[in-house]
Short mmCIF file of C-alpha atoms in Angstrom, two decimals:
data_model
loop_
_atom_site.label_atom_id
_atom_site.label_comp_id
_atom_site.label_asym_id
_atom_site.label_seq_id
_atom_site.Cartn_x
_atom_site.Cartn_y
_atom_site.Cartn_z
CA UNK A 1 9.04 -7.68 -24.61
CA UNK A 2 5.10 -8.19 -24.67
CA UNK A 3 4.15 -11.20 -23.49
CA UNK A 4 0.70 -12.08 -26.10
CA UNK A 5 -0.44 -14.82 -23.73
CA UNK A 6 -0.69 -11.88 -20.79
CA UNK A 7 -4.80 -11.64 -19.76
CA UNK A 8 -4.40 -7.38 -18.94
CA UNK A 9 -5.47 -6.41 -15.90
CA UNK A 10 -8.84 -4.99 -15.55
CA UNK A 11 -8.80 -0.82 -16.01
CA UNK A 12 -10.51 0.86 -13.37
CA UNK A 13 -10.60 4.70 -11.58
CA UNK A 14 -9.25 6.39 -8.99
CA UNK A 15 -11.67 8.34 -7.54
CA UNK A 16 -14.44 10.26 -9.73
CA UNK A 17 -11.63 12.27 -11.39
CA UNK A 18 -8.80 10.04 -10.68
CA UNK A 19 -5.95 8.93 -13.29
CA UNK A 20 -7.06 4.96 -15.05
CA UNK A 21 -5.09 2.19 -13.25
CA UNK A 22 -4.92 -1.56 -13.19
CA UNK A 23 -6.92 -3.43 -10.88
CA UNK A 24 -3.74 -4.62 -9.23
CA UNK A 25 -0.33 -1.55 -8.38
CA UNK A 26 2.77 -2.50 -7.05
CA UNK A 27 4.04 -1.20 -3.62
CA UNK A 28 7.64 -0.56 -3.83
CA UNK A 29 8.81 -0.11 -0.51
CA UNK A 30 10.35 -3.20 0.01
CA UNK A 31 12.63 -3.14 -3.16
CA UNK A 32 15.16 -1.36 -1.13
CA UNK A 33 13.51 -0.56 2.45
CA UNK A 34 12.39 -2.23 5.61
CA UNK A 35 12.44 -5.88 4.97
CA UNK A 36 16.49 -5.75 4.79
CA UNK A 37 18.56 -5.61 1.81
CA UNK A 38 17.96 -6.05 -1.63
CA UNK A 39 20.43 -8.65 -2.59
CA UNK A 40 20.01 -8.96 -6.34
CA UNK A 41 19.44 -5.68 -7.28
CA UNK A 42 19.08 -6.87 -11.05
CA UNK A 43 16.34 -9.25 -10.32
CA UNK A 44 14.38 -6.51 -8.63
CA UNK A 45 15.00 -3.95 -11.26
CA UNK A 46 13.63 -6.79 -13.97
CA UNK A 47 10.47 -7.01 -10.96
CA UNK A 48 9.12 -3.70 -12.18
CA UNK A 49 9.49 -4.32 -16.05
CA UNK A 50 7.57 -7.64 -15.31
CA UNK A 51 5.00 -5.92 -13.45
CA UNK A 52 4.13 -3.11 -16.62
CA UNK A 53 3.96 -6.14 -18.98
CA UNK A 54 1.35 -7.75 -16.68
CA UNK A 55 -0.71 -4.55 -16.95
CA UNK A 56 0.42 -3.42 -12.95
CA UNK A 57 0.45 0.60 -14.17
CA UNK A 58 0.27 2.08 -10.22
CA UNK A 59 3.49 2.31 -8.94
CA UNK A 60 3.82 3.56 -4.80
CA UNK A 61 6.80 4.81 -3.22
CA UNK A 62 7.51 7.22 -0.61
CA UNK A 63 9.80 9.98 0.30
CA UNK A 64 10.35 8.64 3.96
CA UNK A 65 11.39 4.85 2.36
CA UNK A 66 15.30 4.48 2.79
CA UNK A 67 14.99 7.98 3.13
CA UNK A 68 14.73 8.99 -0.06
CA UNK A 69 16.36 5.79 -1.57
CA UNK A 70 13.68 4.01 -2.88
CA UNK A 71 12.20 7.15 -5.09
CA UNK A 72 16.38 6.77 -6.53
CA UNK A 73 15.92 3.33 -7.09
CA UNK A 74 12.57 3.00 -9.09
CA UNK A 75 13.62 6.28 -10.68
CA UNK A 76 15.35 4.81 -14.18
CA UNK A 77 12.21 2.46 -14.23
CA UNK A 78 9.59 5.53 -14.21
CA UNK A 79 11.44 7.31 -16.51
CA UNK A 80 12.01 4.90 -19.28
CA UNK A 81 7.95 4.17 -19.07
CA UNK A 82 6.73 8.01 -17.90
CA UNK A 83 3.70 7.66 -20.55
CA UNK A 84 2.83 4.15 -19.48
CA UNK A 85 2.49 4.31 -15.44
CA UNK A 86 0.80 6.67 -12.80
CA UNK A 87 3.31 7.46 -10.46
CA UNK A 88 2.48 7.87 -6.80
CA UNK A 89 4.80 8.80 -3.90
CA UNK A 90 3.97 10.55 -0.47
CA UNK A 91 5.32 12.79 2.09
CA UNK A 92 4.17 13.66 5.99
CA UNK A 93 6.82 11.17 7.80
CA UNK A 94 9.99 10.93 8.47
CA UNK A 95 12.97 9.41 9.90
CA UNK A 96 14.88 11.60 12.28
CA UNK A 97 18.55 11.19 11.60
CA UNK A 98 19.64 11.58 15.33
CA UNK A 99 18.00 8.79 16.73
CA UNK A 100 15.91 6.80 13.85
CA UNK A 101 12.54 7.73 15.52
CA UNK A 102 9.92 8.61 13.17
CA UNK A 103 8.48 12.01 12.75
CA UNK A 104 5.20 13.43 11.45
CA UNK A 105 5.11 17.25 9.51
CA UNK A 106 1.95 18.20 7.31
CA UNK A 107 2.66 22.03 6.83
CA UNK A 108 3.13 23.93 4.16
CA UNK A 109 6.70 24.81 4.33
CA UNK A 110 7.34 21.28 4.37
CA UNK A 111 5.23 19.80 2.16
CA UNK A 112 6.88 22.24 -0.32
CA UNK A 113 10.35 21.26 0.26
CA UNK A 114 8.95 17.53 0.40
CA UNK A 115 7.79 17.74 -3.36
CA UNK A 116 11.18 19.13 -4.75
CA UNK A 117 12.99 16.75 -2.86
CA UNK A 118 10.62 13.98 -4.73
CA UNK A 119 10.50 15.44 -7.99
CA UNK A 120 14.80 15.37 -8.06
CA UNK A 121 14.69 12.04 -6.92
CA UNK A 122 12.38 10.75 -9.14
CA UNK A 123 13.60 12.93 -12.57
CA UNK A 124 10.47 13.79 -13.46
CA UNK A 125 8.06 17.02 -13.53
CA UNK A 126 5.10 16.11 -12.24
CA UNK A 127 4.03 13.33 -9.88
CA UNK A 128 0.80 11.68 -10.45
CA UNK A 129 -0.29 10.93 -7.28
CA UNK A 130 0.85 12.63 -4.43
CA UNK A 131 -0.52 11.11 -0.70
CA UNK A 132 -0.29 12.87 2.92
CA UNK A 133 1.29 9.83 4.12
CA UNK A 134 0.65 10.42 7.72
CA UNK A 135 -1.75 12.73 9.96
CA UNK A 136 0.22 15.51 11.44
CA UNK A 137 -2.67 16.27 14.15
CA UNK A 138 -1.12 19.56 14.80
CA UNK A 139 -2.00 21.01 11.48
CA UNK A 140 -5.55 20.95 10.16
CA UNK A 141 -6.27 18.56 7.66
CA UNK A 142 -8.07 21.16 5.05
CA UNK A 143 -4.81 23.54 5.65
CA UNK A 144 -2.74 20.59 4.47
CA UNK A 145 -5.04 19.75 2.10
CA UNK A 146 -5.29 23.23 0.37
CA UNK A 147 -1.62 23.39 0.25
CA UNK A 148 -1.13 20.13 -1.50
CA UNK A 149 -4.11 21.78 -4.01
CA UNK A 150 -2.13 24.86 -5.18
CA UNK A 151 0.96 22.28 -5.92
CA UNK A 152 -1.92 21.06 -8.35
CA UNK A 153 -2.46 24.20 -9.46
CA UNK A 154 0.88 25.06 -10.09
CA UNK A 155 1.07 21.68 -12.07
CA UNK A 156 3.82 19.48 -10.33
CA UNK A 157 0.79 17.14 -8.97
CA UNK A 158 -1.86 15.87 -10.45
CA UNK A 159 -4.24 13.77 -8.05
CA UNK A 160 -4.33 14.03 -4.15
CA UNK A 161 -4.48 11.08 -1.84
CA UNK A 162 -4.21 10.42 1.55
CA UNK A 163 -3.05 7.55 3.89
CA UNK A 164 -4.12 6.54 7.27
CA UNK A 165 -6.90 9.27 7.94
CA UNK A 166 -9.87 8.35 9.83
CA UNK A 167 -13.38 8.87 8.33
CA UNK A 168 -13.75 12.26 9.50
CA UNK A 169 -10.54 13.73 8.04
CA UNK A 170 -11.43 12.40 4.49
CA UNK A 171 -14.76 14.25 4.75
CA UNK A 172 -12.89 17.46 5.42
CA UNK A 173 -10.03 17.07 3.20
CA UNK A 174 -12.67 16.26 0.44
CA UNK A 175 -14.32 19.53 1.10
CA UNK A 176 -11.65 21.40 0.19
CA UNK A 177 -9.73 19.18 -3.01
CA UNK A 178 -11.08 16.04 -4.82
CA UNK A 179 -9.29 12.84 -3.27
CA UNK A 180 -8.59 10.32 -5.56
CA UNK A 181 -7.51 7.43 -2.94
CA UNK A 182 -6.82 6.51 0.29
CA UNK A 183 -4.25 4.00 1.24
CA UNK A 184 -4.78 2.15 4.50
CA UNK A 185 -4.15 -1.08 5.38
CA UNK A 186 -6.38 -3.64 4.71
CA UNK A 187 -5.81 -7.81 4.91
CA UNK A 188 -7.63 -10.68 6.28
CA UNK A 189 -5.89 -9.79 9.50
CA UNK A 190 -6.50 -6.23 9.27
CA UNK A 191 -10.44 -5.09 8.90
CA UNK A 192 -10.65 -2.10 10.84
CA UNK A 193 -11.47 0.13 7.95
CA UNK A 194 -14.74 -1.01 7.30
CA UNK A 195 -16.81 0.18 10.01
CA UNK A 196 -16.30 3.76 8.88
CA UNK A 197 -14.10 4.81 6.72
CA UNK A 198 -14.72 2.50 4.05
CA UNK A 199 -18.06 3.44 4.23
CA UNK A 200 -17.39 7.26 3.40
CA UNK A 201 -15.11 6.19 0.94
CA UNK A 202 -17.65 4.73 -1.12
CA UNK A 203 -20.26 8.20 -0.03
CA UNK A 204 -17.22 10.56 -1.12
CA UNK A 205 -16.26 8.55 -4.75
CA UNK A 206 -12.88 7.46 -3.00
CA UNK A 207 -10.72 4.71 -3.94
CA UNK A 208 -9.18 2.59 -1.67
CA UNK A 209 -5.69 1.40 -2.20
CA UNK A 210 -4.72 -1.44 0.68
CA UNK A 211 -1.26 -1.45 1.41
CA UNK A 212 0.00 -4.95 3.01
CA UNK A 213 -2.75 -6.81 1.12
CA UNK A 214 -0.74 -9.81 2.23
CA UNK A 215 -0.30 -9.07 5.63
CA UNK A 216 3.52 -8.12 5.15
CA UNK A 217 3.98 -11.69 3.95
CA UNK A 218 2.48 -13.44 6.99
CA UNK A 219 -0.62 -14.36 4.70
CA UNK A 220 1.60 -16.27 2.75
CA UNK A 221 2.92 -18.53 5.61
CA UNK A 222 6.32 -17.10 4.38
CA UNK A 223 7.18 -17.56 7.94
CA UNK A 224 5.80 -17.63 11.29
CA UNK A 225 8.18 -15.93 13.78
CA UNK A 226 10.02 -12.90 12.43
CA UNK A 227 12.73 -12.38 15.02
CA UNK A 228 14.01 -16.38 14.62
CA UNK A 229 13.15 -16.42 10.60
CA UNK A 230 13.82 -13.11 9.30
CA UNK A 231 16.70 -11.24 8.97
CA UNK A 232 18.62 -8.06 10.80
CA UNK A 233 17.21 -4.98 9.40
CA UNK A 234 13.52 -6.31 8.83
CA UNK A 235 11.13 -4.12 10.72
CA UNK A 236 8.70 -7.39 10.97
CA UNK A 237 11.11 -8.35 13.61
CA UNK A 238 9.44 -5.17 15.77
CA UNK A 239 6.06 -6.00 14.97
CA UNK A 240 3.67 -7.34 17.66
CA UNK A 241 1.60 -10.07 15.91
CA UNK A 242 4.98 -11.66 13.87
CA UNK A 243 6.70 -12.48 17.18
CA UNK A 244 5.99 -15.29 20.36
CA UNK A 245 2.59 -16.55 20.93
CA UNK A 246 0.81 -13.62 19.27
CA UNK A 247 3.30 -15.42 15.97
CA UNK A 248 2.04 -18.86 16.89
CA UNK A 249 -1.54 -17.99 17.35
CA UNK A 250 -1.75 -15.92 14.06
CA UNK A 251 -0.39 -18.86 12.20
CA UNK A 252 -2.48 -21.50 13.06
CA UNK A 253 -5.50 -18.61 11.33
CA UNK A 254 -3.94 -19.41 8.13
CA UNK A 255 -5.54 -22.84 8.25
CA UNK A 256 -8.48 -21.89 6.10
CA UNK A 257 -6.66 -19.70 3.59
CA UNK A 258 -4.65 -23.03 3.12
CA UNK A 259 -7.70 -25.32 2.64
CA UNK A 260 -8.99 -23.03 -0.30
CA UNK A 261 -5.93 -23.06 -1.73
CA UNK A 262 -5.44 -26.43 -1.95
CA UNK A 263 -9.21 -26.79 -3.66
CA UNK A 264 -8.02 -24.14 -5.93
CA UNK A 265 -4.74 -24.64 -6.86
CA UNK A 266 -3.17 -21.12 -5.68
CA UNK A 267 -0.98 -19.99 -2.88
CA UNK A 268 -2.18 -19.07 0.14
CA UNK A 269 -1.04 -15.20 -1.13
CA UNK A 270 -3.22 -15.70 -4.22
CA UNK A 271 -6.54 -16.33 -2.18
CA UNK A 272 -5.68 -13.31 0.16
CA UNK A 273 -5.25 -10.90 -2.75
CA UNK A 274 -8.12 -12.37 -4.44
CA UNK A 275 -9.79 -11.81 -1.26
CA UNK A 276 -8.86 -8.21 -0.72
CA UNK A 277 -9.29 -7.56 -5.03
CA UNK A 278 -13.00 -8.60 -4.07
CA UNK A 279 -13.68 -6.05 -1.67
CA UNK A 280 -14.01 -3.73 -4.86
CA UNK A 281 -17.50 -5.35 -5.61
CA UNK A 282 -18.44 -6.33 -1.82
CA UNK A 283 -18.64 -2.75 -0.89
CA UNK A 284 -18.81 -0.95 -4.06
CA UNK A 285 -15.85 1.23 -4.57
CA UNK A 286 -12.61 1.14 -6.68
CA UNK A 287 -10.16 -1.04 -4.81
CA UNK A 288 -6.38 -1.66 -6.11
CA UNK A 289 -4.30 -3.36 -3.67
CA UNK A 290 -0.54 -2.74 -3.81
CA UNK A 291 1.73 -5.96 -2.86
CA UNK A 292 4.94 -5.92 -3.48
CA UNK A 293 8.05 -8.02 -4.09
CA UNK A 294 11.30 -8.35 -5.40
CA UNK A 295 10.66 -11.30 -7.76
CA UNK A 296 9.74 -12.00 -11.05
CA UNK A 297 7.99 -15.11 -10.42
CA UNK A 298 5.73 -13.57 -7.17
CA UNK A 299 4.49 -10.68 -9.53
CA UNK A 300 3.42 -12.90 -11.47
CA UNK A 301 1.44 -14.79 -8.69
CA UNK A 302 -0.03 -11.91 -7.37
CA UNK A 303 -1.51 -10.13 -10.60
CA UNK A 304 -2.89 -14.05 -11.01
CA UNK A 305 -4.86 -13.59 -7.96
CA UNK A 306 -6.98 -11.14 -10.03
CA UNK A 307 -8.87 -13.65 -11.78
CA UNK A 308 -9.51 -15.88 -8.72
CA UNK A 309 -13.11 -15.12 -7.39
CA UNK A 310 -13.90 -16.74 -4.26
CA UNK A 311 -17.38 -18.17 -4.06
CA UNK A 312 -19.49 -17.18 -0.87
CA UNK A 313 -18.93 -20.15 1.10
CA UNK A 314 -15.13 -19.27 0.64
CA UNK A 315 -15.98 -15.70 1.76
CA UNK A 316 -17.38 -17.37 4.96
CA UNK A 317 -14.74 -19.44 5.71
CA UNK A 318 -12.48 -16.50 5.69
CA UNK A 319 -14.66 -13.74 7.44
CA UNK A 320 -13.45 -14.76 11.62
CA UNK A 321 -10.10 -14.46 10.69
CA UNK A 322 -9.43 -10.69 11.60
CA UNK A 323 -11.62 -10.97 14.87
CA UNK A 324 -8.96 -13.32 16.15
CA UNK A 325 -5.55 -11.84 15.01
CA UNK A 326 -2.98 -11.79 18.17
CA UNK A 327 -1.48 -7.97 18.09
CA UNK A 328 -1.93 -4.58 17.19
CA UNK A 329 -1.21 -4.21 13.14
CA UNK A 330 1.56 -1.67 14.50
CA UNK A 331 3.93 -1.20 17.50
CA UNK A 332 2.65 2.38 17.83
CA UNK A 333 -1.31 3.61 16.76
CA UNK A 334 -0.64 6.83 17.14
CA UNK A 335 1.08 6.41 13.38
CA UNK A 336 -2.21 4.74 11.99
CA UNK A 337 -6.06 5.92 11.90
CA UNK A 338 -7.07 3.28 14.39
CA UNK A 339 -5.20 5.24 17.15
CA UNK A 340 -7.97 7.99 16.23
CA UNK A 341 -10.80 6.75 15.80
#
């Protein structure tokens, strides 16, 4: 049911050509992948519906999460409200089933298969948005990128993003298809992006779509050490800056997130998603972050964060943060543009 006391998020465009989304999407990985089960599989079901009737209208999945899984899960959700969301899922990497290492494919032959396999999963006959998810460096970028082109030709995609290209690859993929968005990550603890890529984001008419806006819940001061707090089957337990001293050191860089939020009366998530909404008009491109949950209650908190605009001096306070972060964003680079650049 509507909700008439709902403020609607704020429309805005994917790229020049791009499909109309609100300001804020939902990243659904973590309803049933890499932060451990998905106890009450009701309450995450009802996490979606809740998100739609706060205006959240981009929803992100991937082929690769739970191995195909998640695109089940979301799948009665999507099709229930087809007309009423843009739909984005990716392919590139995988999980080898031998050994669980992670593998990276961007030709054609598998792109093709990749799609079908989506497009099954998901009960639907077109996808909305469909993202390289990772940089197979073995296969030039405009050969993947003209491939993914004729499966918008043929009509079973309609907008092409990318994920976790540097600055040079979105220039040549742009050459050869419009790109409606690129999803990287981008946090107070993870600024890497600016220097160039953001840059030719805004020169190319690119939107950016941050992925762990909230730092994968460290922003929130959920916890502080992932192998003693969080469960088996979390992949934060792996990850360098949730763990020891890099843990420790990271957390005490919360301690100006928390002072604003205590002047403002939000959560320490709130005033990092406001922060990372408000890179939209700080460097003048479309910018729709995707956090995600399982709850009710922390969509709710997040879309919230829309309409909290930080005031300069709050800006400031903020800015040092990333220069001091303990730990790479990811055990291995070579999976994200930084290792590239």
């Amino acid at each position: 049911m509507s909700d008439s006391t709902i403020t609607p998020l704020t429309p805005v465009r994917l790229g020049t050509t791009g499909p109309e989304v609100g300001a804020q999407g939902f990243g659904c990985m973590g309803l049933s992948d890499t932060y451990g089960p998905t106890t009450d599989v009701a309450e995450a079901r009802a996490t979606l519906e809740r998100a739609l009737e706060l205006g959240v209208t981009l929803f992100d999945t991937a082929d690769v999460y739970g191995q195909g899984e998640n695109e089940k899960f979301i799948a009665p959700f999507v099709q229930a409200h087809r007309d009423e969301i843009v739909l984005a899922t990716k392919f590139g990497l995988g999980v080898s089933p031998e050994d669980g290492a992670r593998t990276i494919r961007n030709d054609r032959a598998y792109l093709r298969a990749c799609v079908e396999g989506s497009l099954t999963r998901l009960g639907v006959d077109v996808i909305d948005l469909y993202y390289m998810h990772r940089r197979d460096v073995r296969v030039p970028v405009e050969e993947t990128v003209s491939a993914m082109a004729e499966l918008v030709a043929e009509g079973k995609v309609k907008h092409l993003g990318l994920s976790e290209v540097t600055a040079g690859e979105l220039r040549a993929a742009q050459a050869v298809h419009p790109i409606a968005a690129l999803q990287s990550e981008w946090s107070l603890f993870s600024r890497d992006i600016e220097e160039r890529i953001v840059p030719t984001a805004v020169e190319l008419g690119v939107a950016l779509v941050p992925y762990s806006p909230l730092g994968r819940g460290f922003l929130t001061g959920s916890f502080v050490n992932a192998e003693q707090e969080l469960g088996e089957g979390d992949f934060r337990r792996g990850q360098p800056r949730f763990n020891g001293p890099n843990a420790r050191a990271n957390a005490a860089l919360l301690e100006p997130v928390r002072k604003i939020a205590e002047g403002r009366n939000a959560t320490l998530g709130q005033v990092a998603l406001a922060w990372a909404q408000q890179r939209s008009a700080i460097h003048g491109l479309t910018v729709v972050p995707i956090p995600g949950t399982r709850s009710r209650a922390r969509v709710e908190e997040n879309t919230a964060a829309t309409r909290l605009v930080l005031t300069d001096s709050e800006l400031d306070l903020l800015a040092p943060i990333a220069s001091r972060v303990k730990g790479g964003r990811s055990a291995d680079l070579t999976f994200v543009s930084a290792g590239r650049e």
